Amino acid sequence: LGSRPDSRSESTVSNDTQVTSIWKLRGTYVTARLGPTFRISITDKLRFIVSGGPVFIYSGTTYTVDHQFTVDTGAPIANQVGSTVGETMTGYYADIGLEYLLSEHAGLYLGGFSQTGGEYTQEITENSSSYSLDVDLSRLQGFRGGLNFKF
């Protein structure tokens, strides 16, 4: 038959081929909160604030992956793939804080928040390549502070 697996040989060649991949995620995040806010006076100038309710979220993202192949024998080969996705999600929020009144129209604010939303996976399948990215807005928490002005 002519097959001779015992006469096979292997060789390794090293060269300066380089592969560079850079991914980018750009997005827009808009939220609408619908819920009551309760202000409880502790003193004449200090108030406790609590609010909560449903939240509606729009998240739009553009995901791109740039590749550059640099080989010894020629010019670099560049390739870019990408996708754009828009998702709507629902969840809830809770917000607590303290407000100190500086005057009748201004005050300092310090508080914390927690918000749930959703999550989604953005995928790119193009040119025999596949990439995926998880966007998770299901557990947002943080602190905030600032200056309040009444009009």
Short mmCIF file of C-alpha atoms in Angstrom, two decimals:
data_model
loop_
_atom_site.label_atom_id
_atom_site.label_comp_id
_atom_site.label_asym_id
_atom_site.label_seq_id
_atom_site.Cartn_x
_atom_site.Cartn_y
_atom_site.Cartn_z
CA LEU A 1 0.00 0.00 0.00
CA GLY A 2 2.88 2.39 0.29
CA SER A 3 2.06 3.82 3.76
CA ARG A 4 5.00 3.86 6.04
CA PRO A 5 4.07 5.40 9.41
CA ASP A 6 7.36 4.29 10.92
CA SER A 7 9.29 6.57 8.53
CA ARG A 8 7.44 9.76 9.47
CA SER A 9 9.45 12.65 10.94
CA GLU A 10 8.47 15.84 12.75
CA SER A 11 10.15 19.22 12.65
CA THR A 12 9.51 22.49 14.45
CA VAL A 13 10.08 25.85 12.82
CA SER A 14 10.16 29.05 14.84
CA ASN A 15 9.43 32.44 13.31
CA ASP A 16 8.35 35.92 14.31
CA THR A 17 4.63 35.63 13.49
CA GLN A 18 2.59 37.73 15.92
CA VAL A 19 -1.14 37.78 16.53
CA THR A 20 -2.67 40.80 18.27
CA SER A 21 -6.34 40.87 19.33
CA ILE A 22 -8.03 43.92 20.82
CA TRP A 23 -11.70 43.94 21.83
CA LYS A 24 -13.84 46.98 22.57
CA LEU A 25 -17.25 47.36 24.15
CA ARG A 26 -19.10 50.66 23.81
CA GLY A 27 -22.57 51.12 25.18
CA THR A 28 -25.49 53.15 26.33
CA TYR A 29 -27.38 52.46 29.54
CA VAL A 30 -30.68 54.22 30.30
CA THR A 31 -32.82 53.49 33.33
CA ALA A 32 -36.27 54.67 34.40
CA ARG A 33 -37.22 54.23 38.05
CA LEU A 34 -40.86 54.30 39.12
CA GLY A 35 -41.45 54.30 42.84
CA PRO A 36 -42.26 56.41 45.86
CA THR A 37 -39.72 58.41 47.86
CA PHE A 38 -40.25 58.91 51.60
CA ARG A 39 -38.47 61.68 53.51
CA ILE A 40 -38.45 61.40 57.28
CA SER A 41 -37.21 64.38 59.29
CA ILE A 42 -34.79 63.45 62.06
CA THR A 43 -34.04 67.08 63.01
CA ASP A 44 -34.87 70.41 61.37
CA LYS A 45 -31.88 70.05 59.03
CA LEU A 46 -31.35 66.26 58.78
CA ARG A 47 -33.63 63.90 56.84
CA PHE A 48 -33.66 60.16 56.21
CA ILE A 49 -34.68 59.24 52.64
CA VAL A 50 -35.82 55.85 51.36
CA SER A 51 -37.25 54.90 47.98
CA GLY A 52 -37.85 51.76 45.97
CA GLY A 53 -39.82 50.24 43.15
CA PRO A 54 -39.63 48.80 39.66
CA VAL A 55 -36.97 49.79 37.16
CA PHE A 56 -36.96 49.64 33.38
CA ILE A 57 -33.58 49.42 31.61
CA TYR A 58 -32.41 49.83 28.03
CA SER A 59 -28.87 48.70 27.27
CA GLY A 60 -27.38 49.11 23.81
CA THR A 61 -23.86 47.83 23.12
CA THR A 62 -21.45 47.64 20.20
CA TYR A 63 -18.84 44.88 20.53
CA THR A 64 -15.85 44.83 18.15
CA VAL A 65 -12.76 42.63 17.92
CA ASP A 66 -9.71 43.80 15.94
CA HIS A 67 -7.06 41.29 14.83
CA GLN A 68 -3.69 41.89 13.30
CA PHE A 69 -1.52 39.07 11.99
CA THR A 70 2.11 40.03 11.42
CA VAL A 71 4.05 37.45 9.42
CA ASP A 72 7.67 37.29 8.24
CA THR A 73 6.82 37.02 4.57
CA GLY A 74 4.57 40.01 3.92
CA ALA A 75 2.49 42.92 5.07
CA PRO A 76 0.34 42.65 8.23
CA ILE A 77 -3.16 41.26 7.77
CA ALA A 78 -5.86 43.21 9.65
CA ASN A 79 -9.41 42.05 10.33
CA GLN A 80 -12.31 43.55 12.31
CA VAL A 81 -15.57 41.86 13.31
CA GLY A 82 -18.40 43.35 15.33
CA SER A 83 -22.04 43.36 16.35
CA THR A 84 -24.56 45.79 17.83
CA VAL A 85 -27.32 44.73 20.25
CA GLY A 86 -30.10 46.58 22.09
CA GLU A 87 -31.85 44.92 25.05
CA THR A 88 -34.69 45.99 27.38
CA MET A 89 -34.84 44.59 30.90
CA THR A 90 -36.87 45.03 34.07
CA GLY A 91 -35.96 44.79 37.74
CA TYR A 92 -36.28 46.69 41.00
CA TYR A 93 -34.30 49.23 42.98
CA ALA A 94 -33.87 50.35 46.58
CA ASP A 95 -32.27 53.63 47.61
CA ILE A 96 -31.51 54.91 51.13
CA GLY A 97 -29.76 58.06 52.23
CA LEU A 98 -29.35 61.05 54.49
CA GLU A 99 -29.85 64.67 53.48
CA TYR A 100 -28.49 67.62 55.43
CA LEU A 101 -30.19 70.94 54.57
CA LEU A 102 -27.76 73.82 54.11
CA SER A 103 -30.53 76.27 53.29
CA GLU A 104 -34.15 76.28 52.17
CA HIS A 105 -33.08 75.39 48.61
CA ALA A 106 -29.84 73.37 48.97
CA GLY A 107 -28.62 70.32 50.84
CA LEU A 108 -25.88 67.67 50.98
CA TYR A 109 -26.78 64.07 50.14
CA LEU A 110 -25.08 60.77 51.07
CA GLY A 111 -26.58 57.36 50.46
CA GLY A 112 -26.45 53.93 48.92
CA PHE A 113 -28.41 52.02 46.31
CA SER A 114 -29.04 48.53 45.04
CA GLN A 115 -30.61 47.70 41.69
CA THR A 116 -31.35 44.50 39.79
CA GLY A 117 -31.88 44.28 36.08
CA GLY A 118 -30.98 41.52 33.71
CA GLU A 119 -28.15 40.14 31.70
CA TYR A 120 -27.51 39.13 28.12
CA THR A 121 -24.82 37.56 25.97
CA GLN A 122 -23.60 39.35 22.87
CA GLU A 123 -22.06 37.09 20.24
CA ILE A 124 -20.03 37.59 17.08
CA THR A 125 -19.75 34.71 14.61
CA GLU A 126 -17.98 35.80 11.45
CA ASN A 127 -15.11 34.67 9.22
CA SER A 128 -14.83 31.26 10.95
CA SER A 129 -14.37 32.98 14.33
CA SER A 130 -16.70 33.12 17.30
CA TYR A 131 -16.62 35.53 20.25
CA SER A 132 -19.05 36.09 23.12
CA LEU A 133 -19.37 38.71 25.83
CA ASP A 134 -21.65 38.68 28.89
CA VAL A 135 -23.26 41.99 29.90
CA ASP A 136 -24.49 41.60 33.49
CA LEU A 137 -26.69 44.33 34.99
CA SER A 138 -28.34 42.01 37.52
CA ARG A 139 -26.51 43.21 40.66
CA LEU A 140 -25.73 46.91 40.68
CA GLN A 141 -24.80 48.45 44.05
CA GLY A 142 -22.98 51.51 45.17
CA PHE A 143 -22.74 54.72 47.14
CA ARG A 144 -23.55 58.22 46.04
CA GLY A 145 -23.21 61.66 47.44
CA GLY A 146 -23.64 65.19 46.28
CA LEU A 147 -25.45 68.46 46.46
CA ASN A 148 -29.24 68.80 46.06
CA PHE A 149 -30.89 71.95 44.74
CA LYS A 150 -34.61 72.73 44.84
CA PHE A 151 -36.11 74.93 42.15
#
